[in-house]
């Protein structure tokens, strides 16, 4: 009986005998029926092998031996056991394929993580583009491992498998070139032409082989690039100061917010979006949410302290 037939049978019995079966009792009845069905199928299978053993001397000796348990074990080791097949049928009938797939997928991810840890312990998998080493991501595809950024002075080359800030700013220029190519292709096809660096541009860059350009990294440092474009001398001075102090790139990134808020304040309205849109190299980038919030907070503080007078309503004549 299938699960649908079992449900109909239990519903009929509950209606006739006025039973009120709980969910656990329904599952118990189904489990008992499956167990009995499995026992009957195993008996039929054993009877089939009894008939087949009449022409096989080795099987006849196993079945006629006193130790029936060893005989059944021998049959199961030869691949005659149907227990796994029956379990798969029950899992498919009760909707358990999704759970089985989740277990298999989780086991595959765990094995991938273990392999990555072993590679790191052995000194492999640093992802040097020159050596061609790579690592495996969560989807199973191999990608080049990216080198971390360090604070460098203008014109300084990073060493020891690190990337400098000049290389970081060069990636934004590459994104600009990829945007121009995407715009040209969109015009040729008559499609909608993007005006900012969107997911379409990042997908195109990956298609062209620039896998080192990705959305999280470029959005993470976009305000640093904005400070470099708006005030290159101030950006270089900040880089030198943090390099002398031995600060990491995270501290330098946080320090780039304050000069941008000051630049927005010089425009009188703290409108950082207008500052971005007025610059040709920044107009293609979205303003970070944190930078916009900082500008809004600075404007509110200036209004509260009286440094900024709120706009007066127009006079009515």
mmCIF file of C-alpha atoms in Angstrom:
data_model
loop_
_atom_site.group_PDB
_atom_site.id
_atom_site.type_symbol
_atom_site.label_atom_id
_atom_site.label_comp_id
_atom_site.label_asym_id
_atom_site.label_seq_id
_atom_site.Cartn_x
_atom_site.Cartn_y
_atom_site.Cartn_z
ATOM 1 C CA UNK A 1 0.000 0.000 0.000
ATOM 2 C CA UNK A 2 1.183 3.476 -0.818
ATOM 3 C CA UNK A 3 1.141 6.311 1.687
ATOM 4 C CA UNK A 4 -1.982 7.767 0.080
ATOM 5 C CA UNK A 5 -3.775 4.422 0.442
ATOM 6 C CA UNK A 6 -2.644 4.180 4.078
ATOM 7 C CA UNK A 7 -4.027 7.643 4.782
ATOM 8 C CA UNK A 8 -7.366 6.743 3.175
ATOM 9 C CA UNK A 9 -7.523 3.487 5.147
ATOM 10 C CA UNK A 10 -6.811 5.195 8.481
ATOM 11 C CA UNK A 11 -9.314 7.942 7.696
ATOM 12 C CA UNK A 12 -11.995 5.308 6.933
ATOM 13 C CA UNK A 13 -11.303 3.360 10.126
ATOM 14 C CA UNK A 14 -11.323 6.523 12.207
ATOM 15 C CA UNK A 15 -14.707 7.439 10.731
ATOM 16 C CA UNK A 16 -16.227 3.960 11.252
ATOM 17 C CA UNK A 17 -14.971 3.290 14.775
ATOM 18 C CA UNK A 18 -14.928 6.967 15.821
ATOM 19 C CA UNK A 19 -11.217 6.926 16.583
ATOM 20 C CA UNK A 20 -9.232 10.076 17.098
ATOM 21 C CA UNK A 21 -5.681 9.128 16.073
ATOM 22 C CA UNK A 22 -2.826 11.391 17.061
ATOM 23 C CA UNK A 23 -0.013 12.278 14.671
ATOM 24 C CA UNK A 24 2.408 9.977 16.485
ATOM 25 C CA UNK A 25 -0.071 7.097 16.311
ATOM 26 C CA UNK A 26 -0.498 7.584 12.559
ATOM 27 C CA UNK A 27 3.280 7.467 12.065
ATOM 28 C CA UNK A 28 3.459 4.379 14.273
ATOM 29 C CA UNK A 29 0.873 2.567 12.154
ATOM 30 C CA UNK A 30 2.738 3.476 8.981
ATOM 31 C CA UNK A 31 6.041 2.297 10.469
ATOM 32 C CA UNK A 32 4.500 -1.022 11.526
ATOM 33 C CA UNK A 33 3.070 -1.590 8.045
ATOM 34 C CA UNK A 34 6.406 -0.793 6.430
ATOM 35 C CA UNK A 35 8.183 -3.203 8.790
ATOM 36 C CA UNK A 36 5.737 -5.993 7.986
ATOM 37 C CA UNK A 37 6.029 -5.294 4.278
ATOM 38 C CA UNK A 38 9.822 -5.421 4.544
ATOM 39 C CA UNK A 39 9.622 -8.765 6.396
ATOM 40 C CA UNK A 40 7.337 -10.276 3.768
ATOM 41 C CA UNK A 41 9.570 -9.080 0.943
ATOM 42 C CA UNK A 42 12.636 -10.540 2.654
ATOM 43 C CA UNK A 43 10.848 -13.882 3.021
ATOM 44 C CA UNK A 44 9.889 -13.837 -0.644
ATOM 45 C CA UNK A 45 13.447 -12.974 -1.578
ATOM 46 C CA UNK A 46 14.795 -15.785 0.602
ATOM 47 C CA UNK A 47 12.333 -18.228 -0.987
ATOM 48 C CA UNK A 48 13.490 -17.096 -4.403
ATOM 49 C CA UNK A 49 17.113 -17.775 -3.445
ATOM 50 C CA UNK A 50 16.136 -21.185 -2.080
ATOM 51 C CA UNK A 51 14.787 -22.077 -5.502
ATOM 52 C CA UNK A 52 17.826 -20.648 -7.223
ATOM 53 C CA UNK A 53 20.210 -22.503 -4.912
ATOM 54 C CA UNK A 54 19.072 -25.877 -6.266
ATOM 55 C CA UNK A 55 21.454 -25.408 -9.205
ATOM 56 C CA UNK A 56 24.294 -23.851 -7.186
ATOM 57 C CA UNK A 57 26.304 -26.243 -4.965
ATOM 58 C CA UNK A 58 27.889 -23.448 -2.928
ATOM 59 C CA UNK A 59 24.565 -21.809 -2.173
ATOM 60 C CA UNK A 60 23.004 -25.195 -1.380
ATOM 61 C CA UNK A 61 25.697 -25.820 1.240
ATOM 62 C CA UNK A 62 25.113 -22.390 2.788
ATOM 63 C CA UNK A 63 21.350 -22.882 3.010
ATOM 64 C CA UNK A 64 21.626 -26.437 4.349
ATOM 65 C CA UNK A 65 24.165 -25.466 7.018
ATOM 66 C CA UNK A 66 23.160 -25.432 10.680
ATOM 67 C CA UNK A 67 24.102 -21.772 11.155
ATOM 68 C CA UNK A 68 21.373 -19.959 9.241
ATOM 69 C CA UNK A 69 22.631 -16.560 10.409
ATOM 70 C CA UNK A 70 25.961 -17.078 8.645
ATOM 71 C CA UNK A 71 24.104 -18.103 5.502
ATOM 72 C CA UNK A 72 22.069 -14.921 5.493
ATOM 73 C CA UNK A 73 25.190 -12.862 6.174
ATOM 74 C CA UNK A 74 26.900 -14.506 3.228
ATOM 75 C CA UNK A 75 23.990 -13.628 0.980
ATOM 76 C CA UNK A 76 23.962 -10.053 2.177
ATOM 77 C CA UNK A 77 27.711 -9.712 1.511
ATOM 78 C CA UNK A 78 27.157 -10.928 -2.040
ATOM 79 C CA UNK A 79 24.811 -7.996 -2.691
ATOM 80 C CA UNK A 80 21.528 -9.896 -2.221
ATOM 81 C CA UNK A 81 20.242 -7.710 0.596
ATOM 82 C CA UNK A 82 17.438 -5.370 -0.445
ATOM 83 C CA UNK A 83 17.451 -3.314 2.757
ATOM 84 C CA UNK A 84 19.088 -0.149 1.290
ATOM 85 C CA UNK A 85 16.720 -0.216 -1.679
ATOM 86 C CA UNK A 86 13.750 -0.552 0.645
ATOM 87 C CA UNK A 87 14.967 2.343 2.774
ATOM 88 C CA UNK A 88 15.327 4.513 -0.318
ATOM 89 C CA UNK A 89 11.780 3.625 -1.358
ATOM 90 C CA UNK A 90 10.463 4.553 2.068
ATOM 91 C CA UNK A 91 12.394 7.826 2.049
ATOM 92 C CA UNK A 92 11.011 8.683 -1.382
ATOM 93 C CA UNK A 93 7.476 7.728 -0.320
ATOM 94 C CA UNK A 94 7.544 9.762 2.874
ATOM 95 C CA UNK A 95 9.175 12.811 1.284
ATOM 96 C CA UNK A 96 12.589 12.152 2.754
ATOM 97 C CA UNK A 97 14.612 12.807 -0.380
ATOM 98 C CA UNK A 98 15.141 16.444 0.558
ATOM 99 C CA UNK A 99 16.566 15.458 3.941
ATOM 100 C CA UNK A 100 18.839 12.897 2.317
ATOM 101 C CA UNK A 101 20.026 15.506 -0.198
ATOM 102 C CA UNK A 102 20.710 17.987 2.594
ATOM 103 C CA UNK A 103 22.773 15.410 4.458
ATOM 104 C CA UNK A 104 24.749 14.563 1.335
ATOM 105 C CA UNK A 105 25.348 18.243 0.511
ATOM 106 C CA UNK A 106 26.428 19.013 4.063
ATOM 107 C CA UNK A 107 28.861 16.101 4.022
ATOM 108 C CA UNK A 108 30.366 17.314 0.762
ATOM 109 C CA UNK A 109 30.844 20.816 2.183
ATOM 110 C CA UNK A 110 32.507 19.409 5.299
ATOM 111 C CA UNK A 111 34.902 17.343 3.193
ATOM 112 C CA UNK A 112 35.788 20.436 1.112
ATOM 113 C CA UNK A 113 36.485 22.436 4.290
ATOM 114 C CA UNK A 114 38.709 19.648 5.636
ATOM 115 C CA UNK A 115 40.695 19.557 2.391
ATOM 116 C CA UNK A 116 41.176 23.335 2.513
ATOM 117 C CA UNK A 117 42.455 23.126 6.098
ATOM 118 C CA UNK A 118 44.920 20.397 5.132
ATOM 119 C CA UNK A 119 46.197 22.511 2.230
ATOM 120 C CA UNK A 120 46.690 25.508 4.500
ATOM 121 C CA UNK A 121 48.625 23.408 7.026
ATOM 122 C CA UNK A 122 50.916 22.080 4.306
ATOM 123 C CA UNK A 123 51.557 25.592 2.971
ATOM 124 C CA UNK A 124 49.500 25.053 -0.172
ATOM 125 C CA UNK A 125 46.523 26.983 -1.461
ATOM 126 C CA UNK A 126 47.880 30.514 -1.025
ATOM 127 C CA UNK A 127 46.543 31.244 -4.490
ATOM 128 C CA UNK A 128 49.643 32.813 -6.011
ATOM 129 C CA UNK A 129 48.663 33.754 -9.580
ATOM 130 C CA UNK A 130 52.217 33.033 -10.735
ATOM 131 C CA UNK A 131 52.198 29.506 -9.344
ATOM 132 C CA UNK A 132 48.619 28.907 -10.463
ATOM 133 C CA UNK A 133 47.397 27.596 -7.094
ATOM 134 C CA UNK A 134 43.733 28.039 -6.293
ATOM 135 C CA UNK A 135 41.145 27.251 -3.658
ATOM 136 C CA UNK A 136 37.623 25.852 -3.797
ATOM 137 C CA UNK A 137 34.610 27.938 -2.885
ATOM 138 C CA UNK A 138 31.305 26.739 -1.380
ATOM 139 C CA UNK A 139 29.839 25.868 -4.785
ATOM 140 C CA UNK A 140 32.735 23.539 -5.622
ATOM 141 C CA UNK A 141 34.226 25.771 -8.333
ATOM 142 C CA UNK A 142 37.884 26.734 -8.164
ATOM 143 C CA UNK A 143 38.860 30.392 -8.013
ATOM 144 C CA UNK A 144 42.090 32.288 -7.493
ATOM 145 C CA UNK A 145 42.771 33.170 -3.881
ATOM 146 C CA UNK A 146 43.098 36.938 -3.406
ATOM 147 C CA UNK A 147 46.064 38.502 -1.644
ATOM 148 C CA UNK A 148 45.252 40.808 1.289
ATOM 149 C CA UNK A 149 45.734 44.553 1.061
ATOM 150 C CA UNK A 150 48.272 46.468 3.123
ATOM 151 C CA UNK A 151 48.787 50.222 3.624
ATOM 152 C CA UNK A 152 51.425 51.453 1.186
ATOM 153 C CA UNK A 153 52.747 54.865 0.278
ATOM 154 C CA UNK A 154 52.097 56.288 -3.202
ATOM 155 C CA UNK A 155 54.247 54.461 -5.749
ATOM 156 C CA UNK A 156 55.304 51.757 -3.284
ATOM 157 C CA UNK A 157 55.099 48.135 -4.395
ATOM 158 C CA UNK A 158 53.697 45.629 -1.929
ATOM 159 C CA UNK A 159 55.769 42.577 -1.094
ATOM 160 C CA UNK A 160 55.332 39.149 0.508
ATOM 161 C CA UNK A 161 52.195 38.194 -1.448
ATOM 162 C CA UNK A 162 50.332 41.391 -0.526
ATOM 163 C CA UNK A 163 48.558 44.014 -2.608
ATOM 164 C CA UNK A 164 49.144 47.734 -2.222
ATOM 165 C CA UNK A 165 46.691 50.628 -2.316
ATOM 166 C CA UNK A 166 47.821 51.754 -5.761
ATOM 167 C CA UNK A 167 46.698 48.369 -7.065
ATOM 168 C CA UNK A 168 43.362 48.819 -5.256
ATOM 169 C CA UNK A 169 42.709 52.163 -6.948
ATOM 170 C CA UNK A 170 43.731 50.619 -10.280
ATOM 171 C CA UNK A 171 40.914 48.070 -9.892
ATOM 172 C CA UNK A 172 38.384 50.910 -9.821
ATOM 173 C CA UNK A 173 39.802 52.251 -13.073
ATOM 174 C CA UNK A 174 39.424 48.782 -14.561
ATOM 175 C CA UNK A 175 35.790 48.693 -13.441
ATOM 176 C CA UNK A 176 35.272 51.990 -15.243
ATOM 177 C CA UNK A 177 36.670 50.488 -18.446
ATOM 178 C CA UNK A 178 34.423 47.424 -18.066
ATOM 179 C CA UNK A 179 31.417 49.727 -17.620
ATOM 180 C CA UNK A 180 32.267 51.519 -20.857
ATOM 181 C CA UNK A 181 32.468 48.165 -22.661
ATOM 182 C CA UNK A 182 29.117 47.058 -21.221
ATOM 183 C CA UNK A 183 27.546 50.350 -22.294
ATOM 184 C CA UNK A 184 28.898 49.927 -25.818
ATOM 185 C CA UNK A 185 27.521 46.378 -26.063
ATOM 186 C CA UNK A 186 24.145 47.502 -24.712
ATOM 187 C CA UNK A 187 23.928 50.262 -27.315
ATOM 188 C CA UNK A 188 24.720 47.822 -30.099
ATOM 189 C CA UNK A 189 22.025 45.407 -28.962
ATOM 190 C CA UNK A 190 19.500 48.109 -28.183
ATOM 191 C CA UNK A 191 19.297 47.064 -24.509
ATOM 192 C CA UNK A 192 19.051 49.240 -21.446
ATOM 193 C CA UNK A 193 22.376 50.967 -20.878
ATOM 194 C CA UNK A 194 23.666 50.980 -17.280
ATOM 195 C CA UNK A 195 24.985 54.274 -15.934
ATOM 196 C CA UNK A 196 26.616 52.889 -12.771
ATOM 197 C CA UNK A 197 28.730 49.879 -11.879
ATOM 198 C CA UNK A 198 26.064 47.229 -11.288
ATOM 199 C CA UNK A 199 25.987 43.453 -11.060
ATOM 200 C CA UNK A 200 25.951 43.344 -14.837
ATOM 201 C CA UNK A 201 29.387 44.971 -14.937
ATOM 202 C CA UNK A 202 30.785 42.565 -12.329
ATOM 203 C CA UNK A 203 29.442 39.586 -14.284
ATOM 204 C CA UNK A 204 30.997 40.947 -17.465
ATOM 205 C CA UNK A 205 34.346 41.412 -15.699
ATOM 206 C CA UNK A 206 34.240 37.819 -14.476
ATOM 207 C CA UNK A 207 33.367 36.654 -17.983
ATOM 208 C CA UNK A 208 36.375 38.534 -19.359
ATOM 209 C CA UNK A 209 38.660 36.744 -16.872
ATOM 210 C CA UNK A 210 38.940 39.468 -14.213
ATOM 211 C CA UNK A 211 37.814 37.225 -11.347
ATOM 212 C CA UNK A 212 39.744 39.401 -8.893
ATOM 213 C CA UNK A 213 37.113 42.132 -9.358
ATOM 214 C CA UNK A 214 34.081 41.348 -7.237
ATOM 215 C CA UNK A 215 31.206 43.345 -5.832
ATOM 216 C CA UNK A 216 31.894 42.989 -2.058
ATOM 217 C CA UNK A 217 35.489 44.163 -2.336
ATOM 218 C CA UNK A 218 34.776 47.099 -4.634
ATOM 219 C CA UNK A 219 31.851 48.322 -2.533
ATOM 220 C CA UNK A 220 33.935 47.885 0.638
ATOM 221 C CA UNK A 221 36.633 50.387 -0.393
ATOM 222 C CA UNK A 222 34.667 52.716 -2.658
ATOM 223 C CA UNK A 223 34.787 55.616 -0.178
ATOM 224 C CA UNK A 224 38.591 55.261 -0.003
ATOM 225 C CA UNK A 225 38.717 55.597 -3.768
ATOM 226 C CA UNK A 226 36.393 58.611 -3.525
ATOM 227 C CA UNK A 227 38.764 60.310 -1.076
ATOM 228 C CA UNK A 228 41.653 59.548 -3.459
ATOM 229 C CA UNK A 229 39.787 61.156 -6.365
ATOM 230 C CA UNK A 230 38.516 64.218 -4.496
ATOM 231 C CA UNK A 231 41.668 65.023 -2.529
ATOM 232 C CA UNK A 232 44.659 63.094 -3.809
ATOM 233 C CA UNK A 233 47.154 65.044 -1.686
ATOM 234 C CA UNK A 234 45.160 64.439 1.487
ATOM 235 C CA UNK A 235 44.798 60.780 0.615
ATOM 236 C CA UNK A 236 48.537 60.397 0.072
ATOM 237 C CA UNK A 237 49.273 62.147 3.368
ATOM 238 C CA UNK A 238 46.889 59.820 5.198
ATOM 239 C CA UNK A 239 48.528 56.792 3.605
ATOM 240 C CA UNK A 240 52.012 57.943 4.649
ATOM 241 C CA UNK A 241 50.879 58.621 8.221
ATOM 242 C CA UNK A 242 49.261 55.227 8.639
ATOM 243 C CA UNK A 243 52.211 53.495 7.008
ATOM 244 C CA UNK A 244 54.619 55.131 9.470
ATOM 245 C CA UNK A 245 52.414 54.148 12.412
ATOM 246 C CA UNK A 246 52.190 50.558 11.171
ATOM 247 C CA UNK A 247 48.382 50.579 11.001
ATOM 248 C CA UNK A 248 46.501 47.913 9.072
ATOM 249 C CA UNK A 249 44.281 48.515 6.087
ATOM 250 C CA UNK A 250 41.114 48.305 8.211
ATOM 251 C CA UNK A 251 42.122 51.291 10.329
ATOM 252 C CA UNK A 252 43.083 53.245 7.199
ATOM 253 C CA UNK A 253 39.704 52.428 5.659
ATOM 254 C CA UNK A 254 37.832 53.740 8.705
ATOM 255 C CA UNK A 255 39.948 56.910 8.698
ATOM 256 C CA UNK A 256 38.855 57.724 5.137
ATOM 257 C CA UNK A 257 35.288 58.518 6.243
ATOM 258 C CA UNK A 258 36.067 61.701 8.188
ATOM 259 C CA UNK A 259 37.731 63.649 5.325
ATOM 260 C CA UNK A 260 34.808 62.832 3.041
ATOM 261 C CA UNK A 261 32.338 64.200 5.590
ATOM 262 C CA UNK A 262 34.439 67.371 5.741
ATOM 263 C CA UNK A 263 34.411 67.622 1.938
ATOM 264 C CA UNK A 264 30.617 67.264 1.950
ATOM 265 C CA UNK A 265 30.393 69.944 4.661
ATOM 266 C CA UNK A 266 32.296 72.402 2.479
ATOM 267 C CA UNK A 267 29.484 72.164 -0.043
ATOM 268 C CA UNK A 268 27.174 73.612 2.604
ATOM 269 C CA UNK A 269 24.453 70.966 2.472
ATOM 270 C CA UNK A 270 26.344 67.763 3.375
ATOM 271 C CA UNK A 271 24.923 66.231 0.193
ATOM 272 C CA UNK A 272 27.482 63.514 -0.502
ATOM 273 C CA UNK A 273 25.413 62.197 -3.426
ATOM 274 C CA UNK A 274 25.857 65.542 -5.198
ATOM 275 C CA UNK A 275 29.598 65.361 -4.535
ATOM 276 C CA UNK A 276 29.776 61.912 -6.145
ATOM 277 C CA UNK A 277 27.635 62.876 -9.117
ATOM 278 C CA UNK A 278 29.715 65.989 -9.808
ATOM 279 C CA UNK A 279 32.926 63.978 -10.231
ATOM 280 C CA UNK A 280 33.268 62.064 -13.528
ATOM 281 C CA UNK A 281 35.071 59.084 -11.959
ATOM 282 C CA UNK A 282 32.746 58.848 -8.934
ATOM 283 C CA UNK A 283 29.418 59.345 -10.695
ATOM 284 C CA UNK A 284 29.430 55.678 -11.749
ATOM 285 C CA UNK A 285 29.596 54.418 -8.142
ATOM 286 C CA UNK A 286 26.851 54.186 -5.536
ATOM 287 C CA UNK A 287 27.375 56.158 -2.333
ATOM 288 C CA UNK A 288 28.008 53.856 0.639
ATOM 289 C CA UNK A 289 25.171 53.806 3.141
ATOM 290 C CA UNK A 290 27.478 54.412 6.095
ATOM 291 C CA UNK A 291 28.994 57.491 4.457
ATOM 292 C CA UNK A 292 25.545 58.912 3.770
ATOM 293 C CA UNK A 293 24.542 58.259 7.389
ATOM 294 C CA UNK A 294 27.670 59.982 8.701
ATOM 295 C CA UNK A 295 26.980 63.040 6.574
ATOM 296 C CA UNK A 296 23.377 63.142 7.759
ATOM 297 C CA UNK A 297 24.526 62.854 11.387
ATOM 298 C CA UNK A 298 27.083 65.647 10.946
ATOM 299 C CA UNK A 299 24.446 67.876 9.382
ATOM 300 C CA UNK A 300 22.057 67.189 12.258
ATOM 301 C CA UNK A 301 24.742 68.004 14.825
ATOM 302 C CA UNK A 302 25.656 71.203 13.019
ATOM 303 C CA UNK A 303 22.008 72.249 12.936
ATOM 304 C CA UNK A 304 21.598 71.511 16.646
ATOM 305 C CA UNK A 305 24.666 73.544 17.620
ATOM 306 C CA UNK A 306 23.715 76.481 15.422
ATOM 307 C CA UNK A 307 26.579 76.144 12.993
ATOM 308 C CA UNK A 308 24.132 75.472 10.191
ATOM 309 C CA UNK A 309 21.075 77.634 9.844
ATOM 310 C CA UNK A 310 18.032 75.718 8.586
ATOM 311 C CA UNK A 311 16.729 76.952 5.221
ATOM 312 C CA UNK A 312 14.208 79.790 5.560
ATOM 313 C CA UNK A 313 10.815 79.353 3.887
ATOM 314 C CA UNK A 314 10.220 81.615 0.910
ATOM 315 C CA UNK A 315 8.551 84.940 1.617
ATOM 316 C CA UNK A 316 4.882 85.206 0.740
ATOM 317 C CA UNK A 317 3.899 88.461 -0.853
#
